mmCIF file of C-alpha atoms (C1' of nucleotides) in Angstrom:
data_model
loop_
_atom_site.group_PDB
_atom_site.id
_atom_site.type_symbol
_atom_site.label_atom_id
_atom_site.label_comp_id
_atom_site.label_asym_id
_atom_site.label_seq_id
_atom_site.Cartn_x
_atom_site.Cartn_y
_atom_site.Cartn_z
ATOM 1 C CA MET A 1 31.876 -140.491 134.440
ATOM 2 C CA HIS A 2 35.094 -142.284 134.440
ATOM 3 C CA ASP A 3 37.615 -139.964 133.759
ATOM 4 C CA HIS A 4 36.422 -137.331 136.631
ATOM 5 C CA ALA A 5 39.800 -135.482 137.860
ATOM 6 C CA ALA A 6 40.836 -134.967 141.573
ATOM 7 C CA THR A 7 39.374 -131.887 143.212
ATOM 8 C CA HIS A 8 42.116 -131.237 145.561
ATOM 9 C CA ASP A 9 44.940 -133.153 146.962
ATOM 10 C CA HIS A 10 44.207 -136.371 146.172
ATOM 11 C CA GLY A 11 45.182 -138.185 142.984
ATOM 12 C CA CYS A 12 48.572 -138.986 141.559
ATOM 13 C CA GLY A 13 50.162 -136.162 143.617
ATOM 14 C CA GLY A 14 48.521 -137.142 146.689
ATOM 15 C CA ALA A 15 49.715 -140.864 146.551
ATOM 16 C CA GLN A 16 53.304 -139.430 146.928
ATOM 17 C CA ALA A 17 52.372 -137.357 149.946
ATOM 18 C CA ALA A 18 50.722 -140.400 151.401
ATOM 19 C CA ILE A 19 53.671 -142.672 150.898
ATOM 20 C CA ALA A 20 55.815 -140.169 152.465
ATOM 21 C CA ARG A 21 53.471 -140.084 155.575
ATOM 22 C CA ALA A 22 53.534 -143.811 155.776
ATOM 23 C CA GLU A 23 57.253 -143.926 155.922
ATOM 24 C CA ARG A 24 57.498 -141.599 158.412
ATOM 25 C CA LEU A 25 54.922 -143.144 160.409
ATOM 26 C CA CYS A 26 56.427 -146.656 159.871
ATOM 27 C CA ARG A 27 60.028 -145.574 160.831
ATOM 28 C CA GLU A 28 58.588 -143.734 164.161
ATOM 29 C CA ARG A 29 56.786 -146.860 165.319
ATOM 30 C CA ASP A 30 59.535 -149.420 164.078
ATOM 31 C CA LEU A 31 56.852 -150.860 161.498
ATOM 32 C CA GLN A 32 57.774 -152.767 157.885
ATOM 33 C CA PHE A 33 56.620 -150.640 155.311
ATOM 34 C CA THR A 34 57.203 -153.757 152.558
ATOM 35 C CA ARG A 35 56.779 -153.532 148.836
ATOM 36 C CA LEU A 36 53.167 -154.716 149.066
ATOM 37 C CA ARG A 37 52.172 -152.384 151.600
ATOM 38 C CA ARG A 38 53.490 -149.142 149.503
ATOM 39 C CA ASP A 39 51.907 -150.708 146.325
ATOM 40 C CA VAL A 40 48.566 -151.011 147.866
ATOM 41 C CA LEU A 41 48.862 -147.604 149.634
ATOM 42 C CA THR A 42 49.937 -146.268 146.314
ATOM 43 C CA ALA A 43 46.812 -147.518 144.358
ATOM 44 C CA VAL A 44 44.573 -146.578 146.820
ATOM 45 C CA ALA A 45 45.858 -143.142 146.987
ATOM 46 C CA SER A 46 45.843 -142.734 143.386
ATOM 47 C CA GLN A 47 41.948 -142.907 143.552
ATOM 48 C CA THR A 48 39.775 -140.359 144.587
ATOM 49 C CA ARG A 49 36.981 -143.168 144.616
ATOM 50 C CA PRO A 50 36.836 -145.908 146.856
ATOM 51 C CA MET A 51 38.923 -149.272 145.856
ATOM 52 C CA GLY A 52 37.702 -152.443 146.441
ATOM 53 C CA ALA A 53 40.171 -155.321 147.422
ATOM 54 C CA TYR A 54 39.726 -156.989 144.449
ATOM 55 C CA ASP A 55 40.249 -153.683 142.072
ATOM 56 C CA ILE A 56 43.460 -153.183 143.811
ATOM 57 C CA ALA A 57 44.792 -156.543 143.608
ATOM 58 C CA GLU A 58 43.885 -156.654 139.578
ATOM 59 C CA ALA A 59 45.415 -153.022 139.461
ATOM 60 C CA LEU A 60 48.810 -154.361 141.136
ATOM 61 C CA SER A 61 48.759 -157.415 138.948
ATOM 62 C CA GLU A 62 50.867 -157.221 135.832
ATOM 63 C CA PRO A 63 52.356 -160.203 133.427
ATOM 64 C CA GLY A 64 54.825 -161.988 135.938
ATOM 65 C CA ARG A 65 53.175 -160.648 139.093
ATOM 66 C CA ARG A 66 49.903 -161.755 140.227
ATOM 67 C CA VAL A 67 48.849 -160.309 143.584
ATOM 68 C CA ALA A 68 46.229 -162.221 145.176
ATOM 69 C CA ALA A 69 43.231 -160.540 146.863
ATOM 70 C CA VAL A 70 44.188 -162.199 150.215
ATOM 71 C CA SER A 71 47.431 -160.338 150.268
ATOM 72 C CA VAL A 72 45.504 -157.173 149.543
ATOM 73 C CA TYR A 73 43.451 -157.664 152.393
ATOM 74 C CA ARG A 74 46.524 -158.443 154.610
ATOM 75 C CA ALA A 75 47.942 -155.235 153.537
ATOM 76 C CA LEU A 76 44.911 -153.320 154.009
ATOM 77 C CA ASP A 77 44.539 -154.664 157.513
ATOM 78 C CA PHE A 78 47.990 -153.396 158.291
ATOM 79 C CA LEU A 79 47.071 -149.991 156.459
ATOM 80 C CA THR A 80 43.932 -149.440 158.223
ATOM 81 C CA GLU A 81 45.143 -150.535 161.685
ATOM 82 C CA HIS A 82 47.584 -147.685 161.482
ATOM 83 C CA GLY A 83 45.151 -144.993 160.197
ATOM 84 C CA LEU A 84 46.813 -144.938 156.589
ATOM 85 C CA VAL A 85 43.712 -145.817 154.813
ATOM 86 C CA HIS A 86 39.884 -146.019 156.013
ATOM 87 C CA ARG A 87 37.351 -148.418 155.099
ATOM 88 C CA ILE A 88 34.096 -147.330 153.458
ATOM 89 C CA ALA A 89 31.463 -149.758 155.167
ATOM 90 C CA SER A 90 28.815 -148.575 152.926
ATOM 91 C CA ARG A 91 30.886 -149.581 149.922
ATOM 92 C CA ASN A 92 32.948 -152.295 151.070
ATOM 93 C CA ALA A 93 35.727 -150.339 149.574
ATOM 94 C CA PHE A 94 38.858 -148.419 150.981
ATOM 95 C CA VAL A 95 40.484 -144.783 150.772
ATOM 96 C CA SER A 96 43.705 -143.320 151.491
ATOM 97 C CA CYS A 97 43.488 -141.320 154.696
ATOM 98 C CA GLY A 98 43.661 -137.532 153.669
ATOM 99 C CA HIS A 99 44.870 -136.516 156.666
ATOM 100 C CA SER A 100 47.935 -136.860 159.034
ATOM 101 C CA HIS A 101 46.430 -137.391 162.246
ATOM 102 C CA THR A 102 46.172 -140.996 161.611
ATOM 103 C CA ASP A 103 43.967 -141.794 164.690
ATOM 104 C CA GLY A 104 40.897 -142.198 162.804
ATOM 105 C CA ALA A 105 38.596 -140.819 165.312
ATOM 106 C CA GLY A 106 35.810 -138.228 164.459
ATOM 107 C CA LEU A 107 36.187 -138.541 160.714
ATOM 108 C CA VAL A 108 33.206 -138.219 158.505
ATOM 109 C CA PHE A 109 33.109 -139.416 154.470
ATOM 110 C CA LEU A 110 31.262 -137.319 152.160
ATOM 111 C CA ILE A 111 30.474 -139.803 149.061
ATOM 112 C CA CYS A 112 29.313 -138.320 145.905
ATOM 113 C CA ARG A 113 26.779 -140.229 144.235
ATOM 114 C CA ASN A 114 27.127 -138.863 140.723
ATOM 115 C CA CYS A 115 31.051 -138.722 140.576
ATOM 116 C CA GLY A 116 31.947 -141.316 143.196
ATOM 117 C CA THR A 117 34.533 -139.151 144.603
ATOM 118 C CA ILE A 118 35.066 -139.384 148.414
ATOM 119 C CA ASP A 119 36.041 -136.539 150.748
ATOM 120 C CA GLU A 120 37.150 -136.677 154.098
ATOM 121 C CA THR A 121 36.614 -134.512 156.700
ATOM 122 C CA THR A 122 36.449 -133.989 160.473
ATOM 123 C CA ALA A 123 33.624 -132.232 162.388
ATOM 124 C CA PRO A 124 34.522 -131.541 166.167
ATOM 125 C CA GLU A 125 31.139 -130.175 166.550
ATOM 126 C CA VAL A 126 29.521 -132.951 165.262
ATOM 127 C CA GLU A 127 31.528 -134.997 167.570
ATOM 128 C CA ASP A 128 30.859 -133.255 170.391
ATOM 129 C CA GLN A 129 27.017 -133.405 170.156
ATOM 130 C CA LEU A 130 27.631 -137.187 169.514
ATOM 131 C CA GLY A 131 29.718 -137.525 172.328
ATOM 132 C CA ARG A 132 26.932 -135.999 174.541
ATOM 133 C CA THR A 133 24.127 -138.031 173.233
ATOM 134 C CA LEU A 134 25.939 -141.301 173.848
ATOM 135 C CA ALA A 135 26.916 -140.218 177.496
ATOM 136 C CA LYS A 136 23.121 -139.264 178.125
ATOM 137 C CA ALA A 137 22.346 -142.835 176.605
ATOM 138 C CA GLY A 138 25.099 -144.526 179.018
ATOM 139 C CA PHE A 139 26.936 -145.949 175.985
ATOM 140 C CA ARG A 140 30.711 -145.687 175.945
ATOM 141 C CA PRO A 141 31.665 -145.525 172.530
ATOM 142 C CA ILE A 142 34.801 -147.036 171.113
ATOM 143 C CA SER A 143 34.709 -146.676 167.249
ATOM 144 C CA ARG A 144 32.259 -144.743 164.945
ATOM 145 C CA ILE A 145 31.499 -144.996 161.413
ATOM 146 C CA LEU A 146 29.874 -141.695 159.801
ATOM 147 C CA GLU A 147 29.377 -141.713 155.849
ATOM 148 C CA VAL A 148 27.062 -139.049 153.889
ATOM 149 C CA GLU A 149 25.971 -140.014 150.658
ATOM 150 C CA GLY A 150 24.735 -137.322 148.250
ATOM 151 C CA GLU A 151 26.268 -134.777 145.755
ATOM 152 C CA CYS A 152 29.469 -133.009 145.945
ATOM 153 C CA GLY A 153 29.918 -129.207 145.325
ATOM 154 C CA ALA A 154 31.638 -129.984 142.190
ATOM 155 C CA CYS A 155 28.885 -131.968 140.708
ATOM 156 C CA LEU A 156 26.328 -129.454 141.986
ATOM 157 C CA GLY A 157 28.034 -126.596 140.252
ATOM 158 C CA GLN A 158 28.553 -128.685 137.005
ATOM 159 C CA ALA A 159 24.558 -129.434 137.052
ATOM 160 C CA GLY A 160 23.879 -125.693 137.677
ATOM 161 C CA ALA A 161 26.173 -124.540 135.010
ATOM 162 C CA GLU A 162 24.680 -126.806 132.595
ATOM 163 C CA GLY A 163 21.034 -126.766 133.580
ATOM 164 C CA MET B 1 26.868 -164.427 175.592
ATOM 165 C CA HIS B 2 23.803 -165.905 173.567
ATOM 166 C CA ASP B 3 21.024 -165.925 176.206
ATOM 167 C CA HIS B 4 21.222 -162.052 176.553
ATOM 168 C CA ALA B 5 17.721 -160.701 176.971
ATOM 169 C CA ALA B 6 16.216 -157.606 175.509
ATOM 170 C CA THR B 7 16.772 -154.393 177.370
ATOM 171 C CA HIS B 8 13.730 -152.582 175.967
ATOM 172 C CA ASP B 9 10.889 -152.976 174.005
ATOM 173 C CA HIS B 10 12.955 -155.533 171.141
ATOM 174 C CA GLY B 11 12.493 -159.125 171.856
ATOM 175 C CA CYS B 12 9.517 -161.291 171.444
ATOM 176 C CA GLY B 13 7.029 -158.914 172.266
ATOM 177 C CA GLY B 14 8.732 -156.083 169.976
ATOM 178 C CA ALA B 15 8.068 -158.156 167.023
ATOM 179 C CA GLN B 16 4.405 -158.095 167.309
ATOM 180 C CA ALA B 17 4.379 -154.281 167.610
ATOM 181 C CA ALA B 18 6.550 -154.175 164.595
ATOM 182 C CA ILE B 19 4.075 -156.539 162.621
ATOM 183 C CA ALA B 20 1.131 -154.167 163.864
ATOM 184 C CA ARG B 21 2.817 -151.282 162.769
ATOM 185 C CA ALA B 22 3.866 -152.757 159.401
ATOM 186 C CA GLU B 23 0.263 -153.940 158.710
ATOM 187 C CA ARG B 24 -0.797 -150.260 159.050
ATOM 188 C CA LEU B 25 1.629 -148.790 157.128
ATOM 189 C CA CYS B 26 1.177 -151.197 154.122
ATOM 190 C CA ARG B 27 -2.622 -150.779 154.345
ATOM 191 C CA GLU B 28 -2.098 -146.890 154.209
ATOM 192 C CA ARG B 29 -0.016 -147.038 151.533
ATOM 193 C CA ASP B 30 -1.658 -149.761 149.697
ATOM 194 C CA LEU B 31 1.237 -152.217 149.907
ATOM 195 C CA GLN B 32 1.302 -156.042 150.068
ATOM 196 C CA PHE B 33 2.423 -157.172 153.174
ATOM 197 C CA THR B 34 2.764 -161.081 152.580
ATOM 198 C CA ARG B 35 3.571 -163.880 154.430
ATOM 199 C CA LEU B 36 7.382 -163.854 153.334
ATOM 200 C CA ARG B 37 7.748 -160.228 154.293
ATOM 201 C CA ARG B 38 5.797 -160.957 157.184
ATOM 202 C CA ASP B 39 8.012 -163.662 158.409
ATOM 203 C CA VAL B 40 11.177 -161.852 157.813
ATOM 204 C CA LEU B 41 10.179 -158.862 159.788
ATOM 205 C CA THR B 42 8.935 -161.093 162.845
ATOM 206 C CA ALA B 43 12.478 -162.759 162.513
ATOM 207 C CA VAL B 44 14.414 -159.543 162.616
ATOM 208 C CA ALA B 45 12.165 -157.951 165.172
ATOM 209 C CA SER B 46 12.562 -161.187 167.581
ATOM 210 C CA GLN B 47 16.080 -160.178 167.789
ATOM 211 C CA THR B 48 17.825 -157.404 169.543
ATOM 212 C CA ARG B 49 21.015 -158.436 167.854
ATOM 213 C CA PRO B 50 21.578 -157.730 163.652
ATOM 214 C CA MET B 51 20.613 -160.775 161.670
ATOM 215 C CA GLY B 52 22.196 -161.637 158.493
ATOM 216 C CA ALA B 53 20.151 -162.635 155.792
ATOM 217 C CA TYR B 54 21.131 -165.974 155.421
ATOM 218 C CA ASP B 55 20.393 -166.297 159.280
ATOM 219 C CA ILE B 56 17.050 -165.040 158.498
ATOM 220 C CA ALA B 57 16.454 -167.731 155.571
ATOM 221 C CA GLU B 58 17.694 -170.382 157.920
ATOM 222 C CA ALA B 59 15.522 -169.288 160.902
ATOM 223 C CA LEU B 60 12.629 -169.381 158.305
ATOM 224 C CA SER B 61 13.288 -172.324 156.854
ATOM 225 C CA GLU B 62 11.758 -175.720 158.257
ATOM 226 C CA PRO B 63 11.086 -179.231 156.777
ATOM 227 C CA GLY B 64 9.001 -178.971 154.080
ATOM 228 C CA ARG B 65 9.536 -175.168 153.727
ATOM 229 C CA ARG B 66 12.721 -173.913 152.273
ATOM 230 C CA VAL B 67 13.494 -170.006 152.273
ATOM 231 C CA ALA B 68 16.186 -169.163 150.028
ATOM 232 C CA ALA B 69 18.298 -166.213 150.725
ATOM 233 C CA VAL B 70 17.320 -164.475 147.594
ATOM 234 C CA SER B 71 13.781 -164.174 148.687
ATOM 235 C CA VAL B 72 14.799 -162.660 151.973
ATOM 236 C CA TYR B 73 16.765 -160.238 150.363
ATOM 237 C CA ARG B 74 13.904 -159.250 148.313
ATOM 238 C CA ALA B 75 11.791 -159.303 151.279
ATOM 239 C CA LEU B 76 14.685 -157.093 153.030
ATOM 240 C CA ASP B 77 14.626 -154.565 150.216
ATOM 241 C CA PHE B 78 10.701 -154.247 150.528
ATOM 242 C CA LEU B 79 11.040 -153.606 154.376
ATOM 243 C CA THR B 80 14.017 -151.526 154.386
ATOM 244 C CA GLU B 81 12.631 -149.280 151.510
ATOM 245 C CA HIS B 82 9.836 -148.524 153.454
ATOM 246 C CA GLY B 83 11.617 -147.849 156.756
ATOM 247 C CA LEU B 84 10.484 -151.046 158.679
ATOM 248 C CA VAL B 85 13.892 -152.487 158.913
ATOM 249 C CA HIS B 86 17.382 -150.795 159.063
ATOM 250 C CA ARG B 87 20.444 -152.314 157.270
ATOM 251 C CA ILE B 88 23.736 -152.057 159.501
ATOM 252 C CA ALA B 89 26.600 -151.404 156.875
ATOM 253 C CA SER B 90 29.690 -151.987 159.308
ATOM 254 C CA ARG B 91 27.867 -155.570 160.052
ATOM 255 C CA ASN B 92 26.120 -156.495 156.820
ATOM 256 C CA ALA B 93 23.060 -157.218 158.902
ATOM 257 C CA PHE B 94 19.393 -156.013 159.370
ATOM 258 C CA VAL B 95 17.601 -154.949 162.681
ATOM 259 C CA SER B 96 14.043 -153.892 162.935
ATOM 260 C CA CYS B 97 13.133 -150.101 163.196
ATOM 261 C CA GLY B 98 12.402 -149.465 166.672
ATOM 262 C CA HIS B 99 10.605 -146.442 166.203
ATOM 263 C CA SER B 100 7.092 -145.410 164.405
ATOM 264 C CA HIS B 101 8.809 -142.432 162.188
ATOM 265 C CA THR B 102 9.616 -145.015 159.330
ATOM 266 C CA ASP B 103 11.672 -142.010 157.204
ATOM 267 C CA GLY B 104 14.711 -143.756 158.211
ATOM 268 C CA ALA B 105 16.766 -140.102 158.523
ATOM 269 C CA GLY B 106 18.567 -139.054 161.297
ATOM 270 C CA LEU B 107 19.416 -142.507 162.826
ATOM 271 C CA VAL B 108 22.072 -143.172 165.271
ATOM 272 C CA PHE B 109 22.981 -147.033 165.879
ATOM 273 C CA LEU B 110 24.508 -148.036 169.025
ATOM 274 C CA ILE B 111 26.093 -151.467 168.775
ATOM 275 C CA CYS B 112 27.301 -153.285 171.892
ATOM 276 C CA ARG B 113 30.842 -154.836 171.412
ATOM 277 C CA ASN B 114 30.006 -156.971 173.993
ATOM 278 C CA CYS B 115 26.534 -158.329 173.942
ATOM 279 C CA GLY B 116 25.937 -157.355 170.093
ATOM 280 C CA THR B 117 22.376 -155.649 170.929
ATOM 281 C CA ILE B 118 21.559 -153.007 168.628
ATOM 282 C CA ASP B 119 20.020 -149.901 169.948
ATOM 283 C CA GLU B 120 18.600 -147.033 167.705
ATOM 284 C CA THR B 121 18.050 -143.576 168.651
ATOM 285 C CA THR B 122 17.850 -140.230 167.094
ATOM 286 C CA ALA B 123 20.019 -137.483 167.715
ATOM 287 C CA PRO B 124 18.654 -133.952 166.566
ATOM 288 C CA GLU B 125 21.238 -131.974 167.817
ATOM 289 C CA VAL B 126 23.727 -134.020 165.831
ATOM 290 C CA GLU B 127 21.827 -133.711 162.791
ATOM 291 C CA ASP B 128 22.004 -130.246 163.011
ATOM 292 C CA GLN B 129 25.583 -129.996 163.347
ATOM 293 C CA LEU B 130 26.239 -132.467 160.614
ATOM 294 C CA GLY B 131 23.722 -130.625 158.472
ATOM 295 C CA ARG B 132 25.655 -127.168 159.123
ATOM 296 C CA THR B 133 29.001 -129.050 158.454
ATOM 297 C CA LEU B 134 27.917 -130.473 154.971
ATOM 298 C CA ALA B 135 26.523 -127.356 154.006
ATOM 299 C CA LYS B 136 29.622 -125.386 154.726
ATOM 300 C CA ALA B 137 31.212 -128.027 152.532
ATOM 301 C CA GLY B 138 29.092 -127.429 149.629
ATOM 302 C CA PHE B 139 27.781 -131.081 150.015
ATOM 303 C CA ARG B 140 23.851 -131.781 149.401
ATOM 304 C CA PRO B 141 23.273 -135.014 151.856
ATOM 305 C CA ILE B 142 20.938 -137.501 150.370
ATOM 306 C CA SER B 143 21.307 -140.335 153.288
ATOM 307 C CA ARG B 144 23.831 -140.869 155.772
ATOM 308 C CA ILE B 145 24.962 -143.941 157.867
ATOM 309 C CA LEU B 146 26.035 -143.339 161.665
ATOM 310 C CA GLU B 147 26.870 -146.377 163.484
ATOM 311 C CA VAL B 148 28.656 -146.363 166.990
ATOM 312 C CA GLU B 149 30.311 -149.472 168.377
ATOM 313 C CA GLY B 150 31.084 -149.537 171.944
ATOM 314 C CA GLU B 151 29.800 -150.801 175.107
ATOM 315 C CA CYS B 152 26.307 -150.621 176.133
ATOM 316 C CA GLY B 153 25.079 -149.237 179.593
ATOM 317 C CA ALA B 154 23.917 -152.694 180.582
ATOM 318 C CA CYS B 155 26.992 -154.320 180.028
ATOM 319 C CA LEU B 156 28.869 -151.433 181.487
ATOM 320 C CA GLY B 157 26.766 -151.893 184.743
ATOM 321 C CA GLN B 158 27.322 -155.446 184.897
ATOM 322 C CA ALA B 159 31.182 -155.134 184.652
ATOM 323 C CA GLY B 160 31.093 -152.669 187.109
ATOM 324 C CA ALA B 161 29.110 -154.693 189.539
ATOM 325 C CA GLU B 162 31.332 -157.704 188.840
ATOM 326 C CA GLY B 163 34.462 -155.980 189.015
ATOM 327 C "C1'" DG C 1 77.995 -171.181 158.420
ATOM 328 C "C1'" DT C 2 74.031 -173.327 160.000
ATOM 329 C "C1'" DT C 3 69.790 -173.364 162.321
ATOM 330 C "C1'" DG C 4 65.655 -171.979 164.094
ATOM 331 C "C1'" DG C 5 62.228 -168.482 164.656
ATOM 332 C "C1'" DC C 6 59.222 -164.839 162.905
ATOM 333 C "C1'" DG C 7 57.158 -161.708 160.233
ATOM 334 C "C1'" DG C 8 55.480 -161.324 155.357
ATOM 335 C "C1'" DT C 9 53.845 -163.169 151.346
ATOM 336 C "C1'" DG C 10 51.951 -166.737 147.647
ATOM 337 C "C1'" DA C 11 48.564 -170.049 147.091
ATOM 338 C "C1'" DT C 12 44.437 -172.695 147.607
ATOM 339 C "C1'" DA C 13 40.309 -173.566 149.408
ATOM 340 C "C1'" DC C 14 36.028 -171.793 151.221
ATOM 341 C "C1'" DA C 15 32.441 -169.345 153.827
ATOM 342 C "C1'" DC C 16 29.524 -165.130 153.805
ATOM 343 C "C1'" DT C 17 27.241 -161.563 151.199
ATOM 344 C "C1'" DG C 18 24.721 -159.804 147.267
ATOM 345 C "C1'" DT C 19 22.638 -159.992 142.278
ATOM 346 C "C1'" DA C 20 21.081 -161.619 137.686
ATOM 347 C "C1'" DA C 21 17.853 -164.290 135.294
ATOM 348 C "C1'" DC C 22 14.414 -167.204 134.393
ATOM 349 C "C1'" DA C 23 9.994 -169.820 135.616
ATOM 350 C "C1'" DC C 24 6.220 -170.657 138.260
ATOM 351 C "C1'" DT C 25 2.136 -169.199 141.047
ATOM 352 C "C1'" DC C 26 -1.774 -166.138 142.059
ATOM 353 C "C1'" DG C 27 -5.084 -162.575 141.697
ATOM 354 C "C1'" DG C 28 -7.472 -159.173 138.863
ATOM 355 C "C1'" DG C 29 -9.405 -157.152 134.942
ATOM 356 C "C1'" DC C 30 -10.773 -157.881 129.904
ATOM 357 C "C1'" DG D 1 -10.400 -168.441 129.069
ATOM 358 C "C1'" DC D 2 -6.547 -164.708 128.714
ATOM 359 C "C1'" DC D 3 -3.303 -161.874 129.704
ATOM 360 C "C1'" DC D 4 -0.814 -159.151 132.915
ATOM 361 C "C1'" DG D 5 1.504 -157.859 136.994
ATOM 362 C "C1'" DA D 6 3.339 -158.391 141.336
ATOM 363 C "C1'" DG D 7 5.495 -161.810 144.144
ATOM 364 C "C1'" DT D 8 8.232 -166.134 145.055
ATOM 365 C "C1'" DG D 9 10.982 -170.186 143.984
ATOM 366 C "C1'" DT D 10 15.064 -171.772 141.904
ATOM 367 C "C1'" DT D 11 19.560 -171.740 139.902
ATOM 368 C "C1'" DA D 12 23.371 -169.933 138.844
ATOM 369 C "C1'" DC D 13 26.863 -166.635 139.669
ATOM 370 C "C1'" DA D 14 29.523 -162.288 141.192
ATOM 371 C "C1'" DG D 15 31.748 -159.981 144.841
ATOM 372 C "C1'" DT D 16 33.657 -159.446 149.518
ATOM 373 C "C1'" DG D 17 36.253 -161.617 153.226
ATOM 374 C "C1'" DT D 18 38.535 -165.757 155.840
ATOM 375 C "C1'" DA D 19 41.677 -169.911 157.102
ATOM 376 C "C1'" DT D 20 45.227 -172.475 156.222
ATOM 377 C "C1'" DC D 21 49.313 -174.166 155.015
ATOM 378 C "C1'" DA D 22 53.684 -173.552 152.475
ATOM 379 C "C1'" DC D 23 57.473 -170.684 151.490
ATOM 380 C "C1'" DC D 24 60.684 -167.109 151.405
ATOM 381 C "C1'" DG D 25 63.800 -163.617 153.526
ATOM 382 C "C1'" DC D 26 65.453 -161.682 157.563
ATOM 383 C "C1'" DC D 27 67.902 -161.624 161.935
ATOM 384 C "C1'" DA D 28 69.435 -163.623 166.047
ATOM 385 C "C1'" DA D 29 71.590 -167.560 168.525
ATOM 386 C "C1'" DC D 30 74.607 -171.352 168.466
#
DNA sequence: GTTGGCGGTGATACACTGTAACACTCGGGC
DNA sequence: GCCCGAGTGTTACAGTGTATCACCGCCAAC
């Protein structure tokens, strides 16, 4: 249950890509990509499951370097503000952004109830329909969260093979 | 900001309807609609804005009757389990269900950033599209949350009239 | 070189959100 | 009377997030 490997470009390899993207974005926007922010992003991006702020703080703490949760929150604020990580409201946790758009709009998060892996996709048709529904209701959207909990394809395949 | 009135069937009148619906549902399913559960539902249904569990506990406490948050949580568990109230993940708060379906599927919550009012609607077209997207991704959904933050029609109308 | 401002960080404390565990009450069945 | 189960009261505690202040490093100004 705890050693479920990444199914696509997350995992340890994904962390490097996330870091590279962050470095580029910070250079473009003249932002400081400090060590703490890099470390927090690395920790989050090395997992396919959402990490809590305190988990991150613990993961980053070593003998001789204690990272307080409050520092992690500040780094997460920065990273989420610039679309490098996303907050999963239903879990109070964070995942690295798997895309390169970094605008944070129109995302759908698929959270597997079995293995805990989070998949991040976009669904333009859903966004279109939702936009129409909101317009009809006279509501002007600013941000939205769409999180689906269920069973991912990998777990369904395993269950089918085993059962 | 704090005296914004209900825009439709919420408010003090909505509470009575919610209670009536809850009583009927509990009778049908042979559930206990106890005083605490009724009081919690009344408190939640009398507001158009989502209430935190501790807000509810405070609202229910009087001289001579202290309602602990943990009791409120248990009542909320019961009420959410039977679709009488909904949890707003992005706010860690709860609202009374404005519909009579009580199955909790396919709901969209519209949260006004200005007045804090929550509107609850269904959007079958959005659900259809989302279902197709999930099927294409090989993901079997069990539950989903869809919460939109923005500006409600009432506030947009006021801003337009004032500005 | 020193000073002063500013953004980021460290650290403590605190507020808010949610759960675990246990005792008690109340009603129904034996 | 006794047991039993559901609901509630109570305390304690874990998890999540913010406020506040001090410190540090960098850079610009003097």
